[in-house]
CSV table of C-alpha atoms in Angstrom, one decimal:
chain,number,residue,atom,x,y,z
A,891,MET,CA,-129.3,-80.7,-198.8
A,892,ALA,CA,-129.8,-79.4,-202.4
A,893,SER,CA,-128.2,-76.2,-203.5
A,894,SER,CA,-131.2,-74.8,-205.2
A,895,SER,CA,-133.5,-72.0,-204.0
A,896,SER,CA,-136.6,-73.7,-205.2
A,897,SER,CA,-135.9,-77.4,-204.5
A,898,CYS,CA,-135.0,-77.6,-200.9
A,899,TRP,CA,-135.8,-75.3,-198.0
A,900,TYR,CA,-135.7,-76.3,-194.4
A,901,ILE,CA,-138.3,-75.3,-192.0
A,902,ILE,CA,-137.5,-75.9,-188.3
A,903,SER,CA,-140.9,-77.0,-187.0
A,904,VAL,CA,-141.8,-77.8,-183.5
A,905,ILE,CA,-141.6,-81.5,-184.6
A,906,PHE,CA,-137.9,-81.2,-185.3
A,907,VAL,CA,-136.8,-78.8,-182.6
A,908,ILE,CA,-138.8,-80.2,-179.6
A,909,GLN,CA,-136.4,-83.1,-179.3
A,910,VAL,CA,-133.7,-80.9,-177.8
A,911,PHE,CA,-135.8,-80.7,-174.6
A,912,LEU,CA,-136.9,-84.3,-174.4
A,913,LYS,CA,-135.5,-86.2,-171.5
A,914,GLY,CA,-135.1,-89.9,-170.7
A,915,VAL,CA,-135.2,-93.0,-172.8
A,916,ASN,CA,-138.1,-94.9,-171.3
A,917,GLY,CA,-141.3,-93.8,-172.9
A,918,ARG,CA,-139.6,-90.8,-174.5
A,919,PRO,CA,-142.0,-88.3,-172.7
A,920,TYR,CA,-143.3,-85.2,-174.4
A,921,TYR,CA,-141.8,-81.9,-173.3
A,922,PRO,CA,-143.5,-80.8,-170.1
A,923,LEU,CA,-143.8,-77.3,-168.7
A,924,PRO,CA,-140.4,-75.9,-167.8
A,925,SER,CA,-141.1,-76.0,-164.1
A,926,LYS,CA,-141.7,-79.7,-164.3
A,927,MET,CA,-138.9,-80.7,-166.7
A,928,GLU,CA,-136.4,-83.4,-165.7
A,929,ASN,CA,-133.0,-83.4,-167.2
A,930,ASN,CA,-131.8,-86.8,-166.0
A,931,GLY,CA,-128.4,-85.3,-165.6
A,932,LYS,CA,-127.9,-84.3,-169.3
A,933,LYS,CA,-126.3,-81.0,-170.2
A,934,ALA,CA,-128.9,-78.8,-171.8
A,935,LEU,CA,-128.7,-77.5,-175.4
A,936,GLN,CA,-126.8,-74.2,-175.6
A,937,THR,CA,-128.6,-71.3,-177.1
A,938,PHE,CA,-126.2,-68.4,-176.3
A,939,ARG,CA,-124.5,-68.7,-179.8
A,940,PRO,CA,-125.6,-69.9,-183.3
A,941,TYR,CA,-126.4,-73.5,-183.5
A,942,ASN,CA,-123.8,-75.9,-184.9
A,943,ILE,CA,-125.8,-78.2,-187.1
A,944,ALA,CA,-124.0,-81.4,-188.4
A,945,HIS,CA,-124.9,-81.7,-192.1
A,946,ARG,CA,-125.2,-85.5,-192.6
A,947,GLY,CA,-123.0,-85.8,-189.5
A,948,SER,CA,-119.4,-84.7,-189.6
A,949,ASN,CA,-119.2,-85.8,-193.2
A,950,GLY,CA,-116.2,-83.7,-194.0
A,951,GLU,CA,-114.2,-86.3,-192.0
A,952,ILE,CA,-116.2,-89.5,-192.1
A,953,PRO,CA,-118.6,-90.9,-194.8
A,954,GLU,CA,-121.9,-89.1,-194.6
A,955,GLU,CA,-124.9,-90.3,-192.6
A,956,THR,CA,-123.1,-93.2,-191.0
A,957,SER,CA,-123.1,-93.9,-187.2
A,958,ALA,CA,-119.5,-92.9,-187.0
A,959,ALA,CA,-120.2,-89.5,-188.7
A,960,TYR,CA,-122.9,-88.8,-186.2
A,961,MET,CA,-120.9,-90.0,-183.2
A,962,ARG,CA,-118.1,-87.7,-184.3
A,963,ALA,CA,-120.5,-84.8,-184.8
A,964,ILE,CA,-122.1,-84.9,-181.4
A,965,GLU,CA,-118.7,-84.2,-179.8
A,966,GLY,CA,-119.4,-80.5,-180.7
A,967,ALA,CA,-122.7,-80.2,-182.7
A,968,ASP,CA,-126.0,-79.0,-181.2
A,969,PHE,CA,-128.1,-80.8,-183.9
A,970,ILE,CA,-127.4,-83.7,-186.2
A,971,GLU,CA,-129.1,-83.5,-189.7
A,972,THR,CA,-130.1,-86.4,-191.9
A,973,ASP,CA,-132.0,-87.2,-195.1
A,974,ILE,CA,-134.7,-89.9,-195.0
A,975,LEU,CA,-135.5,-92.4,-197.7
A,976,SER,CA,-137.0,-95.9,-197.6
A,977,SER,CA,-135.9,-99.4,-198.4
A,978,LYS,CA,-138.0,-101.7,-200.7
A,979,ASP,CA,-139.5,-103.3,-197.6
A,980,GLY,CA,-140.5,-100.0,-196.1
A,981,VAL,CA,-137.8,-99.4,-193.5
A,982,LEU,CA,-136.8,-95.7,-193.2
A,983,ILE,CA,-133.1,-95.1,-193.8
A,984,CYS,CA,-130.7,-92.2,-193.5
A,985,PHE,CA,-129.4,-91.7,-197.0
A,986,HIS,CA,-129.3,-88.6,-199.3
A,987,ASP,CA,-129.4,-90.0,-202.9
A,988,VAL,CA,-132.1,-92.1,-204.4
A,989,ILE,CA,-129.3,-94.1,-206.0
A,990,LEU,CA,-126.6,-96.0,-204.2
A,991,ASP,CA,-123.9,-95.5,-206.8
A,992,ASP,CA,-122.0,-92.4,-205.5
A,993,THR,CA,-121.6,-93.2,-201.8
A,994,THR,CA,-121.6,-97.0,-201.4
A,995,ASP,CA,-119.7,-100.0,-202.7
A,996,ILE,CA,-122.7,-101.3,-204.6
A,997,ALA,CA,-120.5,-101.7,-207.7
A,998,ASN,CA,-118.4,-104.4,-205.9
A,999,HIS,CA,-121.5,-106.5,-205.2
A,1000,THR,CA,-121.8,-108.6,-208.3
A,1001,LYS,CA,-124.9,-110.4,-207.0
A,1002,PHE,CA,-126.8,-107.1,-207.4
A,1003,LYS,CA,-125.6,-106.3,-211.0
A,1004,ASP,CA,-129.1,-107.0,-212.4
A,1005,ARG,CA,-130.7,-104.4,-210.1
A,1006,LYS,CA,-129.6,-101.3,-212.2
A,1007,ARG,CA,-132.7,-99.4,-213.3
A,1008,THR,CA,-133.7,-96.2,-215.0
A,1009,TYR,CA,-136.5,-94.2,-213.2
A,1010,GLU,CA,-137.9,-90.7,-213.5
A,1011,VAL,CA,-137.1,-88.7,-210.5
A,1012,GLN,CA,-138.4,-85.1,-210.3
A,1013,GLY,CA,-138.8,-85.0,-214.0
A,1014,GLU,CA,-135.4,-86.3,-214.9
A,1015,ASN,CA,-134.4,-89.9,-216.0
A,1016,ILE,CA,-131.8,-91.3,-213.6
A,1017,THR,CA,-130.0,-94.6,-214.1
A,1018,GLY,CA,-128.4,-96.5,-211.2
A,1019,TYR,CA,-129.0,-98.8,-208.2
A,1020,PHE,CA,-132.0,-97.3,-206.4
A,1021,VAL,CA,-132.5,-97.7,-202.7
A,1022,VAL,CA,-136.2,-98.6,-203.3
A,1023,ASP,CA,-135.1,-101.8,-205.1
A,1024,PHE,CA,-133.2,-103.2,-202.1
A,1025,THR,CA,-134.5,-104.6,-198.8
A,1026,ILE,CA,-133.1,-103.3,-195.5
A,1027,GLU,CA,-131.1,-106.5,-195.1
A,1028,GLU,CA,-129.5,-106.0,-198.6
A,1029,LEU,CA,-128.8,-102.3,-197.9
A,1030,LYS,CA,-127.1,-103.3,-194.6
A,1031,SER,CA,-124.7,-105.5,-196.6
A,1032,LEU,CA,-123.3,-102.5,-198.4
A,1033,ARG,CA,-120.6,-100.2,-197.1
A,1034,VAL,CA,-120.6,-96.4,-197.3
A,1035,LYS,CA,-117.8,-94.3,-198.9
A,1036,GLN,CA,-116.8,-90.7,-199.1
A,1037,ARG,CA,-118.8,-88.6,-201.7
A,1038,TYR,CA,-115.8,-86.4,-202.6
A,1039,SER,CA,-112.5,-87.8,-203.8
A,1040,PHE,CA,-110.6,-84.9,-202.2
A,1041,ARG,CA,-111.7,-85.9,-198.7
A,1042,ASP,CA,-110.2,-88.5,-196.4
A,1043,GLN,CA,-110.7,-91.9,-197.9
A,1044,GLN,CA,-109.5,-94.0,-195.0
A,1045,TYR,CA,-113.0,-94.8,-193.7
A,1046,ASN,CA,-114.4,-96.0,-196.9
A,1047,GLY,CA,-116.0,-99.5,-196.6
A,1048,LYS,CA,-116.0,-99.4,-192.8
A,1049,PHE,CA,-119.6,-98.4,-192.0
A,1050,THR,CA,-123.1,-99.4,-193.0
A,1051,ILE,CA,-126.2,-97.5,-194.0
A,1052,ILE,CA,-128.2,-96.8,-190.8
A,1053,THR,CA,-132.0,-96.6,-190.2
A,1054,PHE,CA,-133.9,-93.6,-189.1
A,1055,GLU,CA,-134.5,-95.2,-185.7
A,1056,GLU,CA,-130.7,-95.9,-185.3
A,1057,TYR,CA,-130.1,-92.2,-186.0
A,1058,ILE,CA,-132.6,-91.1,-183.5
A,1059,SER,CA,-131.1,-93.4,-180.9
A,1060,ILE,CA,-127.6,-91.8,-181.4
A,1061,ALA,CA,-129.1,-88.4,-180.5
A,1062,LEU,CA,-131.2,-89.6,-177.6
A,1063,ASP,CA,-128.4,-91.7,-176.1
A,1064,ALA,CA,-125.8,-88.9,-176.2
A,1065,LYS,CA,-124.4,-87.8,-172.9
A,1066,ARG,CA,-125.8,-84.3,-173.5
A,1067,ILE,CA,-128.9,-83.1,-175.2
A,1068,VAL,CA,-128.5,-83.3,-179.0
A,1069,GLY,CA,-131.3,-82.2,-181.4
A,1070,ILE,CA,-132.2,-84.0,-184.6
A,1071,TYR,CA,-132.9,-82.3,-187.9
A,1072,PRO,CA,-134.5,-84.8,-190.4
A,1073,GLU,CA,-135.5,-84.1,-194.0
A,1074,ILE,CA,-137.7,-86.5,-196.0
A,1075,LYS,CA,-136.3,-86.8,-199.6
A,1076,ASN,CA,-138.3,-87.3,-202.8
A,1077,PRO,CA,-141.6,-88.4,-201.2
A,1078,VAL,CA,-143.4,-88.6,-204.5
A,1079,PHE,CA,-140.8,-91.1,-205.9
A,1080,ILE,CA,-140.8,-93.1,-202.7
A,1081,ASN,CA,-144.5,-93.4,-202.6
A,1082,GLN,CA,-144.5,-94.6,-206.2
A,1083,HIS,CA,-142.2,-97.5,-205.5
A,1084,VAL,CA,-142.7,-98.4,-201.8
A,1085,LYS,CA,-146.0,-99.6,-200.4
A,1086,TRP,CA,-147.0,-99.9,-196.8
A,1087,ALA,CA,-149.9,-101.7,-195.1
A,1088,ASN,CA,-153.2,-100.0,-194.6
A,1089,GLY,CA,-152.6,-97.4,-197.3
A,1090,LYS,CA,-149.9,-95.7,-195.2
A,1091,ARG,CA,-147.5,-93.4,-197.1
A,1092,PHE,CA,-143.9,-92.3,-196.7
A,1093,GLU,CA,-144.9,-89.2,-194.8
A,1094,ASP,CA,-147.1,-91.2,-192.4
A,1095,LYS,CA,-144.2,-93.6,-191.5
A,1096,PHE,CA,-141.9,-90.6,-191.0
A,1097,VAL,CA,-144.3,-89.0,-188.5
A,1098,GLU,CA,-145.1,-92.3,-186.8
A,1099,THR,CA,-141.4,-92.8,-186.2
A,1100,LEU,CA,-141.0,-89.4,-184.6
A,1101,GLN,CA,-144.0,-90.0,-182.4
A,1102,LYS,CA,-142.7,-93.4,-181.4
A,1103,TYR,CA,-139.8,-91.7,-179.8
A,1104,GLY,CA,-141.7,-88.8,-178.3
A,1105,TYR,CA,-141.4,-86.2,-181.0
A,1106,LYS,CA,-144.5,-84.1,-181.8
A,1107,ASP,CA,-146.0,-83.6,-184.6
A,1108,THR,CA,-146.0,-77.2,-194.6
A,1109,ASN,CA,-145.0,-77.5,-200.8
A,1110,GLN,CA,-144.7,-73.8,-201.7
A,1111,SER,CA,-142.3,-71.9,-203.9
A,1112,TYR,CA,-139.2,-70.2,-202.5
A,1113,TRP,CA,-140.8,-66.7,-203.0
A,1114,GLU,CA,-144.0,-67.8,-201.3
A,1115,ILE,CA,-142.2,-69.2,-198.2
A,1116,THR,CA,-140.0,-66.1,-197.9
A,1117,SER,CA,-142.9,-63.6,-198.1
A,1118,ASP,CA,-143.9,-61.5,-195.1
A,1119,ASN,CA,-147.3,-63.1,-195.1
A,1120,TYR,CA,-146.0,-66.6,-195.0
A,1121,LEU,CA,-143.3,-65.9,-192.4
A,1122,GLY,CA,-146.1,-64.3,-190.3
A,1123,PHE,CA,-148.2,-67.5,-190.7
A,1124,ILE,CA,-145.5,-70.0,-189.9
A,1125,ARG,CA,-144.2,-68.2,-186.8
A,1126,ASN,CA,-147.1,-69.8,-185.0
A,1127,TYR,CA,-145.8,-73.3,-185.8
A,1128,VAL,CA,-142.1,-73.1,-186.2
A,1129,ILE,CA,-139.1,-71.4,-184.6
A,1130,GLY,CA,-137.0,-70.9,-187.7
A,1131,ILE,CA,-136.2,-71.4,-191.4
A,1132,GLY,CA,-133.2,-73.0,-193.2
A,1133,PRO,CA,-132.5,-71.5,-196.6
A,1134,TRP,CA,-129.6,-72.1,-199.0
A,1135,LYS,CA,-127.0,-69.5,-198.0
A,1136,ASP,CA,-126.7,-68.1,-201.6
A,1137,THR,CA,-130.3,-67.1,-201.4
A,1138,ILE,CA,-129.5,-64.9,-198.5
A,1139,VAL,CA,-126.4,-63.4,-200.0
A,1140,PRO,CA,-126.4,-63.9,-203.8
A,1141,VAL,CA,-123.1,-64.8,-205.5
A,1142,VAL,CA,-121.8,-63.7,-208.9
A,1143,ASN,CA,-118.5,-65.2,-210.3
A,1144,ASN,CA,-117.9,-66.7,-206.8
A,1145,TYR,CA,-118.0,-63.3,-205.1
A,1146,LEU,CA,-120.7,-62.2,-202.6
A,1147,THR,CA,-123.1,-59.5,-203.7
A,1148,THR,CA,-125.5,-57.3,-201.6
A,1149,PRO,CA,-127.3,-59.4,-199.0
A,1150,THR,CA,-131.1,-59.7,-199.3
A,1151,ASP,CA,-133.4,-58.8,-196.5
A,1152,LEU,CA,-134.4,-62.4,-195.7
A,1153,VAL,CA,-132.7,-62.6,-192.3
A,1154,ALA,CA,-134.1,-59.2,-191.3
A,1155,LYS,CA,-137.6,-60.3,-192.3
A,1156,ALA,CA,-137.3,-63.6,-190.5
A,1157,HIS,CA,-136.0,-62.0,-187.3
A,1158,ALA,CA,-138.8,-59.4,-187.5
A,1159,HIS,CA,-141.2,-62.4,-187.2
A,1160,ASP,CA,-139.2,-63.8,-184.4
A,1161,LEU,CA,-137.9,-66.7,-186.6
A,1162,GLN,CA,-134.4,-68.1,-186.5
A,1163,VAL,CA,-132.3,-68.5,-189.7
A,1164,HIS,CA,-130.1,-71.6,-190.2
A,1165,PRO,CA,-128.5,-71.6,-193.7
A,1166,TYR,CA,-126.7,-74.4,-195.5
A,1167,THR,CA,-124.1,-75.7,-196.2
A,1168,TYR,CA,-120.7,-74.6,-194.8
A,1169,ARG,CA,-117.7,-76.6,-196.0
A,1170,ASN,CA,-114.0,-76.0,-195.3
A,1171,GLU,CA,-112.6,-76.9,-198.7
A,1172,ASN,CA,-111.5,-74.1,-201.1
A,1173,GLN,CA,-113.8,-75.5,-203.8
A,1174,PHE,CA,-116.8,-74.4,-201.6
A,1175,LEU,CA,-115.5,-71.1,-200.3
A,1176,HIS,CA,-116.3,-67.9,-202.0
A,1177,PHE,CA,-113.3,-65.7,-203.0
A,1178,ASP,CA,-114.3,-63.1,-200.4
A,1179,PHE,CA,-113.1,-65.5,-197.6
A,1180,ASN,CA,-109.5,-65.9,-198.8
A,1181,GLN,CA,-109.6,-69.7,-198.5
A,1182,ASP,CA,-110.3,-69.4,-194.8
A,1183,PRO,CA,-113.5,-71.1,-193.5
A,1184,TYR,CA,-113.2,-69.1,-190.2
A,1185,GLU,CA,-113.6,-65.9,-192.2
A,1186,GLU,CA,-116.8,-67.4,-193.6
A,1187,PHE,CA,-118.1,-68.4,-190.1
A,1188,ASN,CA,-117.3,-64.9,-188.9
A,1189,TYR,CA,-119.0,-63.2,-191.8
A,1190,TRP,CA,-122.2,-65.1,-191.5
A,1191,ILE,CA,-122.4,-65.0,-187.7
A,1192,ASN,CA,-121.3,-61.5,-187.0
A,1193,THR,CA,-122.2,-59.6,-190.2
A,1194,ILE,CA,-125.3,-61.3,-191.5
A,1195,GLY,CA,-126.5,-62.4,-188.0
A,1196,ILE,CA,-127.7,-65.9,-188.6
A,1197,ASP,CA,-128.8,-68.2,-185.8
A,1198,GLY,CA,-127.3,-71.5,-186.8
A,1199,LEU,CA,-125.1,-73.1,-189.6
A,1200,PHE,CA,-125.4,-76.4,-191.4
A,1201,THR,CA,-121.8,-77.6,-191.7
A,1202,ASP,CA,-119.8,-80.7,-192.9
A,1203,PHE,CA,-117.1,-79.8,-190.4
A,1204,THR,CA,-118.7,-79.6,-187.0
A,1205,GLY,CA,-115.3,-79.7,-185.2
A,1206,SER,CA,-114.1,-76.6,-187.1
A,1207,LEU,CA,-117.2,-74.6,-186.2
A,1208,HIS,CA,-117.1,-75.8,-182.6
A,1209,LEU,CA,-113.5,-74.6,-182.2
A,1210,PHE,CA,-114.3,-71.3,-183.9
A,1211,GLN,CA,-117.2,-70.7,-181.5
A,1212,GLU,CA,-115.2,-71.8,-178.4
A,1213,TRP,CA,-112.6,-69.2,-179.3
A,1214,THR,CA,-114.9,-66.4,-180.3
A,1215,SER,CA,-117.9,-66.8,-178.0
A,1216,PRO,CA,-117.0,-68.7,-174.9
A,1217,VAL,CA,-119.2,-66.7,-172.5
A,1218,LYS,CA,-122.4,-68.6,-171.7
A,1219,ASP,CA,-125.7,-66.8,-171.1
A,1220,GLY,CA,-128.6,-69.0,-169.9
A,1221,SER,CA,-131.3,-66.4,-170.4
A,1222,LEU,CA,-131.7,-67.1,-174.2
A,1223,ALA,CA,-132.0,-70.8,-173.5
A,1224,ASN,CA,-134.9,-70.2,-171.1
A,1225,ASN,CA,-136.6,-67.8,-173.5
A,1226,LEU,CA,-136.4,-70.4,-176.3
A,1227,LEU,CA,-137.6,-73.1,-174.0
A,1228,HIS,CA,-140.6,-71.1,-172.9
A,1229,LYS,CA,-141.4,-70.3,-176.5
A,1230,ILE,CA,-141.5,-73.9,-177.6
A,1231,SER,CA,-143.4,-74.9,-174.5
A,1232,LYS,CA,-146.1,-72.4,-175.4
A,1233,MET,CA,-146.3,-73.7,-179.0
A,1234,ILE,CA,-146.6,-77.3,-177.8
A,1235,SER,CA,-149.4,-76.4,-175.3
A,1236,THR,CA,-151.6,-75.7,-178.3
A,1237,TYR,CA,-151.4,-79.4,-179.4
A,1238,ASP,CA,-153.5,-82.2,-178.0
A,1239,GLU,CA,-151.4,-85.1,-176.9
A,1240,PRO,CA,-152.4,-88.4,-178.5
């Protein structure tokens, strides 16, 4: 997820949140009316406290967007987030960067040394080994490594890149209900370099994959999508927004300043707010939190009043919430469920 107020802004649409109420593997049925819903024995998603959203899995511990990072995350996370790109042969993969250089061992694969290219991506020339120049089989031959040198390196080289479908399966096969939170990355670039049959585009393949597993199916500026008019419009189609946290509480010289009214505006339109990204390391903590990530959690949950957090350390957030908000209230879960049910009833099933 990019740390820019204009380049990346999550919107939690019915497409991406409906999965928390889907039940069963066979056929992946669409969400029925609450009175007819079958749980198949799975524990329901909690909604009595802010959502724990695993940013690229539990990537503070295990290399990002790998099966192991997601398996670790679902031990405590409510949602698992991923970034979607495509291989040369059109297979959707879970990977954040358009180049492989920073988070894989591509440099060790001498047979690919002639694949380095320079392409323009979002107006900038980038040189490296691009995912769009490798088939899924070739990508699967690589191994993923930690992005940051100050994080645990013991899992480097142990896990492969996974596909979008493999990611979905991890969520759907969990012992309790776990939501997915996918983001398509650089669609213009992908469509320039990857071609699908019948004129299909990256976005089409993304939606097709969601629909295949029973998920149902908005490019404005930051100021447009945070306006009262826009929030009033999207409330009919989404249940929340996911802005960069520094657009909610601006930062100067690594100190917090006066919060904006974005959370209040969103809540006035009955929209949840899920900011990104919360990381434990001192490099990412503002001075106000005294090098304590729990102080940061407490500030955002209890002072700012957000409804979910994207974090690299799902275990830390889970422990914090278990200590500070252990009392469960099912009424909010029922309210959210009915809200999503009402939204979905406006769609025609295929």
